Short mmCIF file of C-alpha atoms and ligand atoms in Angstrom, two decimals:
data_model
loop_
_atom_site.label_atom_id
_atom_site.label_comp_id
_atom_site.label_asym_id
_atom_site.label_seq_id
_atom_site.Cartn_x
_atom_site.Cartn_y
_atom_site.Cartn_z
CA MET A 1 107.85 124.64 83.11
CA SER A 2 109.86 126.23 80.34
CA ALA A 3 113.34 124.73 79.94
CA GLU A 4 114.87 128.10 80.72
CA ARG A 5 113.30 129.50 83.84
CA PHE A 6 112.67 127.99 87.24
CA HIS A 7 111.10 129.08 90.52
CA LEU A 8 112.67 130.07 93.83
CA GLY A 9 111.40 129.71 97.37
CA TRP A 10 112.88 129.88 100.85
CA PHE A 11 112.14 127.10 103.33
CA LEU A 12 112.54 128.67 106.76
CA GLY A 13 113.24 125.85 109.20
CA ASN A 14 112.60 126.80 112.82
CA SER A 15 110.29 129.46 111.45
CA PHE A 16 109.36 132.06 114.09
CA GLY A 17 112.00 130.66 116.45
CA VAL A 18 115.63 131.21 117.34
CA HIS A 19 118.09 131.71 114.47
CA GLY A 20 121.87 131.60 114.59
CA TRP A 21 122.15 131.86 118.35
CA ASN A 22 125.74 131.66 119.57
CA GLN A 23 127.01 131.44 115.99
CA PRO A 24 129.24 133.86 114.09
CA TRP A 25 127.01 136.10 111.94
CA GLY A 26 123.96 135.19 114.03
CA GLY A 27 123.39 138.85 114.89
CA SER A 28 121.95 139.80 118.25
CA GLU A 29 118.23 139.62 117.68
CA ASP A 30 115.44 139.52 120.16
CA TRP A 31 114.07 136.23 118.83
CA THR A 32 110.53 137.13 119.92
CA GLN A 33 110.45 140.06 117.48
CA PRO A 34 109.63 139.77 113.77
CA ASP A 35 112.41 142.06 112.44
CA LEU A 36 114.67 139.39 110.95
CA HIS A 37 111.70 137.77 109.22
CA ILE A 38 110.50 141.07 107.80
CA GLU A 39 113.97 141.79 106.45
CA LEU A 40 114.14 138.29 104.97
CA ALA A 41 110.78 138.75 103.22
CA ARG A 42 111.85 142.12 101.78
CA SER A 43 115.12 140.66 100.52
CA LEU A 44 113.32 137.72 98.91
CA GLU A 45 110.94 140.08 97.19
CA ARG A 46 113.80 142.23 95.93
CA ALA A 47 115.18 139.02 94.41
CA CYS A 48 111.72 138.16 92.93
CA PHE A 49 111.28 134.89 94.84
CA ASP A 50 107.97 133.10 94.48
CA TYR A 51 107.47 132.55 98.20
CA LEU A 52 108.69 132.13 101.75
CA LEU A 53 107.57 128.93 103.50
CA LEU A 54 107.37 129.03 107.30
CA GLU A 55 107.97 125.63 108.88
CA ASP A 56 106.16 124.69 112.09
CA SER A 57 105.87 121.99 114.72
CA LEU A 58 103.75 121.58 117.83
CA PHE A 59 105.91 119.97 120.49
CA VAL A 60 109.10 120.20 122.52
CA PRO A 61 111.34 117.37 121.29
CA ASP A 62 112.71 114.86 123.80
CA ASN A 63 113.95 112.33 121.30
CA PHE A 64 117.64 112.38 122.22
CA GLY A 65 118.77 110.79 125.47
CA GLY A 66 115.13 110.52 126.55
CA SER A 67 114.96 114.16 127.64
CA MET A 68 114.26 117.67 126.41
CA ASP A 69 117.67 118.93 127.62
CA PHE A 70 119.61 118.60 124.37
CA TYR A 71 117.00 120.60 122.47
CA LEU A 72 116.30 123.25 125.11
CA GLU A 73 119.96 123.94 125.83
CA ARG A 74 120.79 124.47 122.15
CA ALA A 75 117.53 126.20 121.14
CA LEU A 76 117.07 123.34 118.68
CA ARG A 77 113.49 123.47 117.35
CA VAL A 78 112.41 125.20 120.59
CA PRO A 79 111.43 127.87 121.64
CA LYS A 80 109.28 128.58 118.61
CA ASN A 81 106.39 131.04 118.30
CA ASP A 82 103.28 130.34 116.30
CA PRO A 83 104.14 131.48 112.74
CA LEU A 84 100.58 132.52 111.78
CA PRO A 85 100.73 135.98 113.41
CA LEU A 86 103.84 136.66 111.31
CA VAL A 87 101.95 136.23 108.06
CA PRO A 88 100.13 139.60 107.91
CA LEU A 89 103.28 141.38 109.08
CA LEU A 90 105.21 139.85 106.18
CA THR A 91 102.54 140.48 103.57
CA GLN A 92 102.23 144.06 104.83
CA ALA A 93 105.98 144.57 104.36
CA THR A 94 105.93 143.24 100.77
CA LYS A 95 103.82 143.56 97.61
CA ARG A 96 104.29 140.41 95.52
CA LEU A 97 106.02 137.72 97.57
CA GLY A 98 103.93 134.65 98.49
CA ILE A 99 103.85 133.66 102.16
CA VAL A 100 103.15 130.04 103.10
CA PRO A 101 102.55 129.10 106.74
CA THR A 102 102.50 125.46 107.85
CA ILE A 103 99.44 123.91 109.46
CA SER A 104 98.64 120.45 110.78
CA THR A 105 95.82 118.52 109.14
CA SER A 106 95.77 116.20 112.15
CA PHE A 107 95.06 118.87 114.76
CA TYR A 108 93.65 122.00 113.15
CA PRO A 109 89.86 122.14 112.77
CA PRO A 110 89.26 122.47 108.99
CA TYR A 111 86.62 125.19 109.28
CA LEU A 112 88.95 127.40 111.35
CA LEU A 113 91.79 126.78 108.91
CA ALA A 114 89.68 127.57 105.84
CA ARG A 115 88.59 130.81 107.48
CA LEU A 116 92.08 131.74 108.66
CA ILE A 117 93.68 131.25 105.25
CA ALA A 118 90.77 132.97 103.46
CA THR A 119 91.17 135.94 105.80
CA LEU A 120 94.92 136.12 105.14
CA ASP A 121 94.38 135.82 101.39
CA LEU A 122 91.83 138.65 101.49
CA MET A 123 94.10 140.83 103.64
CA SER A 124 97.13 140.21 101.41
CA GLN A 125 95.14 140.54 98.17
CA GLY A 126 95.99 137.06 96.98
CA ARG A 127 99.42 136.24 98.29
CA VAL A 128 99.19 133.35 100.73
CA GLY A 129 99.44 129.59 100.52
CA CYS A 130 99.31 126.79 103.04
CA ASN A 131 101.79 123.99 103.76
CA PHE A 132 99.72 120.99 104.84
CA VAL A 133 101.54 118.61 107.18
CA THR A 134 100.11 115.64 109.00
CA SER A 135 102.35 116.25 112.10
CA THR A 136 104.61 113.34 112.78
CA SER A 137 105.53 113.44 116.44
CA GLU A 138 104.01 111.37 119.21
CA ARG A 139 104.55 114.33 121.53
CA ALA A 140 102.51 116.59 119.25
CA ALA A 141 99.65 114.07 119.37
CA GLN A 142 99.86 114.04 123.17
CA ASN A 143 99.64 117.84 123.23
CA PHE A 144 96.25 117.45 121.58
CA GLY A 145 94.96 114.84 123.99
CA LEU A 146 95.81 111.61 122.17
CA GLU A 147 97.76 108.86 123.94
CA THR A 148 99.50 107.76 120.79
CA HIS A 149 99.59 109.32 117.37
CA ILE A 150 97.16 108.41 114.62
CA GLU A 151 98.72 105.84 112.30
CA HIS A 152 100.76 107.26 109.40
CA ASP A 153 98.53 106.16 106.50
CA GLN A 154 95.35 107.10 108.29
CA ARG A 155 96.78 110.59 108.88
CA TYR A 156 97.01 110.94 105.11
CA GLU A 157 93.42 109.70 104.65
CA MET A 158 92.39 112.42 107.08
CA ALA A 159 94.56 114.98 105.28
CA ASP A 160 92.86 114.11 101.98
CA GLU A 161 89.44 114.75 103.42
CA PHE A 162 90.67 117.84 105.27
CA VAL A 163 91.86 119.48 102.05
CA ASP A 164 88.67 118.50 100.18
CA LEU A 165 86.60 120.14 102.88
CA VAL A 166 88.72 123.29 103.07
CA CYS A 167 88.50 123.76 99.28
CA ARG A 168 84.73 123.25 99.35
CA LEU A 169 84.45 125.92 102.05
CA TRP A 170 86.50 128.35 99.96
CA GLU A 171 84.11 127.67 97.08
CA SER A 172 81.00 128.23 99.18
CA TRP A 173 81.01 131.88 98.10
CA ASP A 174 81.01 132.78 94.41
CA PRO A 175 83.75 135.21 93.37
CA ASP A 176 81.15 137.89 92.67
CA ALA A 177 79.00 137.33 95.78
CA ILE A 178 79.83 140.72 97.28
CA VAL A 179 77.86 143.26 95.25
CA MET A 180 77.73 146.25 97.64
CA ASP A 181 74.72 147.63 95.79
CA ARG A 182 73.86 150.77 97.75
CA GLN A 183 70.65 151.49 95.87
CA ALA A 184 69.20 148.04 96.48
CA GLY A 185 70.64 147.98 99.98
CA VAL A 186 72.40 144.67 99.32
CA PHE A 187 75.96 143.95 100.44
CA VAL A 188 76.07 140.21 99.62
CA ASP A 189 73.92 138.52 96.97
CA PRO A 190 72.34 135.61 98.91
CA GLU A 191 72.04 133.55 95.70
CA LYS A 192 75.82 133.35 95.59
CA VAL A 193 76.51 131.85 99.00
CA ARG A 194 75.64 128.22 99.82
CA ALA A 195 75.88 125.58 102.52
CA ILE A 196 78.13 122.67 101.57
CA ASP A 197 76.75 119.94 103.89
CA PHE A 198 80.05 118.06 103.91
CA LYS A 199 79.93 114.71 105.71
CA GLY A 200 83.12 112.68 105.52
CA ARG A 201 84.68 109.84 107.50
CA PHE A 202 86.66 112.17 109.72
CA PHE A 203 85.21 115.66 109.29
CA ALA A 204 81.86 117.27 108.73
CA SER A 205 80.90 120.87 108.15
CA ARG A 206 77.69 122.49 107.10
CA GLY A 207 79.15 125.72 105.70
CA PRO A 208 79.11 128.17 104.11
CA LEU A 209 82.25 129.92 105.27
CA ASN A 210 81.45 133.18 107.04
CA THR A 211 83.89 135.21 105.02
CA ALA A 212 84.25 135.80 101.29
CA ARG A 213 86.01 133.66 98.71
CA PRO A 214 89.79 134.11 98.79
CA PRO A 215 91.04 136.34 95.92
CA GLN A 216 93.13 133.47 94.53
CA GLY A 217 90.10 131.14 94.66
CA ARG A 218 92.39 128.53 96.06
CA PRO A 219 95.33 129.88 98.01
CA VAL A 220 98.42 127.90 96.92
CA LEU A 221 98.44 124.35 98.34
CA VAL A 222 101.84 122.96 99.35
CA GLN A 223 103.05 119.73 100.97
CA ALA A 224 106.35 117.92 101.60
CA GLY A 225 105.64 114.30 102.60
CA GLY A 226 107.79 111.94 100.52
CA SER A 227 106.31 108.51 101.38
CA PRO A 228 104.08 106.85 98.75
CA GLN A 229 101.03 108.05 100.73
CA GLY A 230 102.46 111.57 100.88
CA ARG A 231 103.00 111.59 97.13
CA GLN A 232 99.45 110.33 96.50
CA PHE A 233 98.10 113.11 98.71
CA ALA A 234 100.15 115.58 96.68
CA ALA A 235 99.04 114.11 93.37
CA ARG A 236 95.37 114.60 94.21
CA HIS A 237 95.45 118.15 95.55
CA MET A 238 98.72 120.04 95.65
CA ASP A 239 100.06 122.96 93.62
CA VAL A 240 103.59 122.51 94.96
CA VAL A 241 105.56 119.66 96.50
CA ILE A 242 108.87 120.29 98.22
CA ALA A 243 111.46 117.56 98.53
CA ALA A 244 114.76 117.41 100.40
CA LEU A 245 116.93 115.08 98.30
CA GLY A 246 120.70 114.67 98.22
CA THR A 247 121.39 113.79 94.59
CA VAL A 248 120.31 114.87 91.13
CA SER A 249 119.29 111.32 90.20
CA GLU A 250 116.96 111.17 93.22
CA MET A 251 115.43 114.50 92.13
CA LYS A 252 114.88 113.20 88.63
CA ALA A 253 113.29 109.97 89.83
CA PHE A 254 111.03 111.81 92.30
CA ARG A 255 109.88 114.19 89.57
CA GLN A 256 109.06 111.38 87.15
CA ASP A 257 107.18 109.48 89.85
CA LEU A 258 105.22 112.54 90.98
CA ARG A 259 104.26 113.56 87.46
CA GLN A 260 102.98 110.04 86.77
CA ARG A 261 100.92 110.10 89.94
CA VAL A 262 99.48 113.55 89.12
CA ALA A 263 98.49 112.35 85.63
CA ALA A 264 96.98 109.17 87.09
CA ALA A 265 94.91 111.35 89.43
CA GLY A 266 93.42 113.00 86.32
CA ARG A 267 95.40 116.24 86.52
CA ASP A 268 97.85 117.92 84.17
CA PRO A 269 101.37 117.04 85.46
CA ASP A 270 102.34 120.70 85.06
CA ALA A 271 99.64 121.61 87.60
CA CYS A 272 101.87 120.37 90.42
CA LYS A 273 105.30 121.96 90.77
CA LEU A 274 108.15 120.14 92.46
CA MET A 275 110.79 122.22 94.25
CA PHE A 276 114.01 120.89 95.71
CA VAL A 277 115.59 121.97 98.98
CA ILE A 278 119.15 123.29 98.58
CA ALA A 279 121.77 124.79 100.88
CA PRO A 280 124.54 126.30 98.73
CA THR A 281 127.87 127.59 100.06
CA ILE A 282 128.80 130.83 98.33
CA GLY A 283 132.17 132.60 98.41
CA GLU A 284 134.06 135.31 96.60
CA THR A 285 136.20 132.62 95.02
CA ASN A 286 135.54 128.94 94.48
CA ALA A 287 138.44 128.15 96.81
CA GLU A 288 136.99 130.27 99.60
CA ALA A 289 133.58 128.62 99.26
CA LEU A 290 135.18 125.19 99.28
CA GLU A 291 137.07 126.01 102.44
CA ARG A 292 133.85 127.11 104.15
CA SER A 293 132.12 123.95 103.07
CA GLN A 294 135.02 121.82 104.33
CA ARG A 295 134.94 123.61 107.68
CA ARG A 296 131.25 122.83 107.99
CA GLN A 297 131.93 119.20 107.17
CA ALA A 298 134.65 119.01 109.83
CA GLN A 299 132.18 120.37 112.40
CA ARG A 300 129.68 117.72 111.37
CA GLU A 301 132.23 114.98 111.84
CA ALA A 302 133.34 116.30 115.22
CA TYR A 303 129.79 116.49 116.49
CA PRO A 304 127.52 113.76 115.07
CA GLU A 305 125.05 114.17 117.96
CA LEU A 306 123.58 117.29 116.37
CA ALA A 307 122.43 115.50 113.23
CA LEU A 308 121.18 112.53 115.25
CA ALA A 309 119.15 114.71 117.60
CA GLN A 310 117.68 116.62 114.68
CA MET A 311 116.78 113.45 112.84
CA GLY A 312 115.42 111.93 116.06
CA SER A 313 112.91 114.75 116.40
CA LEU A 314 111.71 114.22 112.80
CA THR A 315 111.44 110.44 113.00
CA ASP A 316 110.56 109.91 116.68
CA ILE A 317 113.57 107.62 117.13
CA ASP A 318 116.08 108.09 119.96
CA PHE A 319 119.38 107.53 118.15
CA SER A 320 121.36 108.05 121.38
CA THR A 321 120.47 104.47 122.31
CA PHE A 322 122.30 102.99 119.28
CA ASP A 323 125.96 102.05 118.88
CA LEU A 324 127.43 104.73 116.57
CA ASP A 325 129.70 102.23 114.83
CA ALA A 326 127.44 99.21 114.44
CA PRO A 327 125.51 98.56 111.22
CA ILE A 328 122.16 100.27 111.64
CA GLY A 329 119.93 98.00 109.55
CA GLU A 330 116.24 98.59 108.93
CA LEU A 331 114.16 100.91 111.11
CA THR A 332 110.51 101.85 110.91
CA THR A 333 108.64 104.88 112.19
CA ASN A 334 105.17 106.32 112.54
CA GLY A 335 106.90 109.71 112.05
CA GLN A 336 108.41 111.06 108.81
CA GLN A 337 108.88 107.92 106.73
CA GLY A 338 110.31 109.53 103.60
CA THR A 339 112.85 111.42 105.72
CA LEU A 340 113.90 108.27 107.64
CA LYS A 341 114.38 106.32 104.43
CA ARG A 342 116.68 108.98 103.02
CA PHE A 343 118.56 109.34 106.30
CA LEU A 344 119.31 105.62 106.55
CA ALA A 345 120.42 105.49 102.92
CA GLN A 346 123.31 107.87 103.70
CA GLY A 347 125.57 105.27 105.33
CA ARG A 348 125.98 101.87 106.95
CA THR A 349 126.54 103.00 110.55
CA LEU A 350 125.07 105.93 112.43
CA ARG A 351 128.45 107.68 112.50
CA GLU A 352 128.71 107.40 108.71
CA ILE A 353 125.15 108.61 108.31
CA ALA A 354 125.72 111.60 110.61
CA HIS A 355 128.87 112.52 108.65
CA ASN A 356 127.03 112.35 105.36
CA TYR A 357 123.85 113.93 106.69
CA ARG A 358 122.38 116.50 104.32
CA TYR A 359 118.97 118.10 104.47
CA GLY A 360 118.56 118.64 100.78
CA TYR A 361 121.15 119.16 98.04
CA GLU A 362 124.40 120.78 99.16
CA ASP A 363 126.74 120.14 96.22
CA LEU A 364 126.53 123.80 95.24
CA VAL A 365 129.78 125.37 96.35
CA GLY A 366 131.52 128.33 94.72
CA THR A 367 131.12 131.88 93.50
CA PRO A 368 127.64 133.21 92.66
CA GLU A 369 128.35 132.61 88.94
CA HIS A 370 129.55 129.07 89.57
CA VAL A 371 126.60 128.11 91.77
CA ALA A 372 124.11 129.75 89.40
CA GLY A 373 125.51 127.71 86.51
CA ALA A 374 125.36 124.52 88.57
CA MET A 375 121.73 125.17 89.55
CA ALA A 376 120.79 125.72 85.91
CA GLU A 377 122.48 122.44 85.01
CA VAL A 378 120.58 120.56 87.72
CA MET A 379 117.31 121.95 86.40
CA GLN A 380 118.23 120.98 82.84
CA GLU A 381 118.88 117.44 84.01
CA VAL A 382 115.83 117.13 86.27
CA GLY A 383 113.35 119.00 84.07
CA GLY A 384 111.97 121.50 86.64
CA ASP A 385 110.51 123.19 88.61
CA GLY A 386 112.70 125.09 91.05
CA PHE A 387 114.55 125.27 94.36
CA MET A 388 113.88 126.07 98.00
CA PHE A 389 116.78 127.60 99.88
CA THR A 390 117.37 126.45 103.41
CA GLY A 391 120.18 126.69 105.97
CA MET A 392 120.94 128.71 109.06
CA LEU A 393 119.21 132.08 108.75
CA THR A 394 121.64 134.99 109.02
CA ARG A 395 121.62 138.33 107.22
CA ARG A 396 124.92 137.37 105.70
CA TYR A 397 123.49 134.20 104.11
CA VAL A 398 120.40 136.04 102.89
CA ALA A 399 122.58 138.69 101.22
CA GLU A 400 124.78 136.04 99.60
CA VAL A 401 121.70 134.48 98.04
CA THR A 402 119.58 137.50 97.21
CA ASP A 403 122.31 140.00 96.28
CA GLY A 404 124.94 137.62 94.89
CA LEU A 405 123.49 134.36 93.63
CA VAL A 406 120.09 135.52 92.37
CA PRO A 407 121.48 138.37 90.23
CA ALA A 408 123.82 135.77 88.68
CA LEU A 409 120.81 133.52 87.99
CA GLN A 410 118.97 136.50 86.50
CA ARG A 411 121.89 137.25 84.18
CA LEU A 412 121.60 133.66 82.95
CA GLY A 413 117.88 134.19 82.34
CA ALA A 414 117.22 131.26 84.70
CA VAL A 415 114.82 133.06 87.07
CA ARG A 416 112.46 136.03 86.87
CA SER A 417 113.78 139.59 87.12
CA ARG A 418 110.38 141.09 87.81
CA TYR A 419 106.99 139.84 88.91
CA GLU A 420 104.43 139.64 86.14
CA HIS A 421 101.27 139.20 88.24
CA GLU A 422 99.66 140.38 91.45
CA HIS A 423 98.65 137.01 92.84
CA PHE A 424 101.11 134.45 94.18
CA ARG A 425 99.36 131.63 92.26
CA ASP A 426 99.58 133.48 88.94
CA ASN A 427 103.31 134.13 89.36
CA LEU A 428 103.88 130.49 90.31
CA PHE A 429 102.08 129.22 87.22
CA ALA A 430 103.31 131.94 84.85
CA TYR A 431 105.91 129.45 83.61
C1 FMN B 501 111.35 119.84 103.11
C2 FMN B 501 110.36 119.38 104.12
C3 FMN B 501 109.71 120.31 104.92
C4 FMN B 501 108.79 119.92 105.89
N1 FMN B 501 108.22 120.84 106.73
C5 FMN B 501 107.45 120.43 107.75
C6 FMN B 501 106.94 121.32 108.73
O1 FMN B 501 107.12 122.53 108.66
N2 FMN B 501 106.20 120.82 109.75
C7 FMN B 501 105.93 119.49 109.88
O2 FMN B 501 105.26 119.08 110.83
N3 FMN B 501 106.37 118.62 108.94
C8 FMN B 501 107.12 119.06 107.91
N4 FMN B 501 107.59 118.15 107.01
C9 FMN B 501 107.08 116.80 107.09
C10 FMN B 501 106.15 116.43 105.96
O3 FMN B 501 105.37 117.41 105.44
C11 FMN B 501 105.34 115.18 106.22
O4 FMN B 501 104.26 115.38 107.08
C12 FMN B 501 106.26 114.15 106.79
O5 FMN B 501 107.44 114.10 106.00
C13 FMN B 501 105.62 112.78 106.78
O6 FMN B 501 105.51 112.42 105.50
P1 FMN B 501 106.08 111.10 104.88
O7 FMN B 501 105.98 110.03 105.90
O8 FMN B 501 105.14 111.02 103.73
O9 FMN B 501 107.50 111.40 104.46
C14 FMN B 501 108.51 118.54 106.04
C15 FMN B 501 109.13 117.60 105.22
C16 FMN B 501 110.07 118.00 104.28
C17 FMN B 501 110.72 116.95 103.42
#
């Protein structure tokens, strides 16, 4: 990346689910309708974001107190609609913004996924990506007929092969295969479409795909696993990695490590962008923002169960069974290993950890100008490549970011003020 400009994305946790219910500024949406998401996408495009990433998961959590109650009662990660039907609605409502749905490499059939993403890329004229996750929950595995989940490292071996196969299917049609030659009576040139005869350890597919090559060639490939296996997977295939880290030194170390891995995999380190999850608190004055951030911290401290239940559903560990004030020690998981490691590093006891719990970098508190300056400094220190906003989705928060913070970033020359290209991939790699 250039030293001056960086990229912006929005990581929408809980995706096509319930947002801000029973919270001030939560609005009064019908959560089954796509209106809030469409407005979000339009706002992000007005602010020239690179993309909106739609999180997903495939289970009802029951990782706190051994039951689903905690999650169902609070609409925590459930109910959640399938985000894929949102994608064409969002691309239809925008012209340049990238849209990145999440899919599971453990449970989606690769041929169907290749076709689905190719279709969306054709419909949107080159504006979709795909967030590849291995799915980490035992309950998700059971929803697909397994008794226990596939082992963590093997899931990544499968993911590797899955992505290889999907890319081969996208390449099974040449870019100029569709000739639509009326005089010769030929729609598709048969010379330009081939079987792939892929036979791997986990997947096989004859091919070719039964739709045309996606306009981007490869829709943008994204992943977020932070374990060594996750980073290797990223190094081999990905265009973007997203990471939720709490300190600038962790960001810097992650970036150095990832760039080394990408180079060792025979790729240009600049071919894989790394974007860091942030949740800023913005106010009209620095003092007002600080007060809001302190209020949020007080809520965290009064109610540690929320963080523990959230983390439980990501790591498949029931933290309600632990003493809140005893040293927590080492824990292992077949779930999200990178996330667990970071979680445990935030304190000695579970209470301490819950108090300090951050999903990403939150030390961005102040006026739009102040936060914009701080973001630019972080990027200077880390070297690139951008940020993913996250946090409770409300129209108020979206306006603070897209109408307050981003214009301040634009005045600094830190982010784009207009899109230069039609395709998502070209905008992402423009700098
Ligand atoms: C910022 C971030 C976003 C993620 N989004 C999703 C998601 O939408 N769905 C999902 O199943 N996993 C998601 N994950 C999980 C990872 O993609 C990955 O599968 C998981 O962290 C296991 O990887 P690890 O053991 O390598 O850390 C996310 C992780 C992070 C850090």
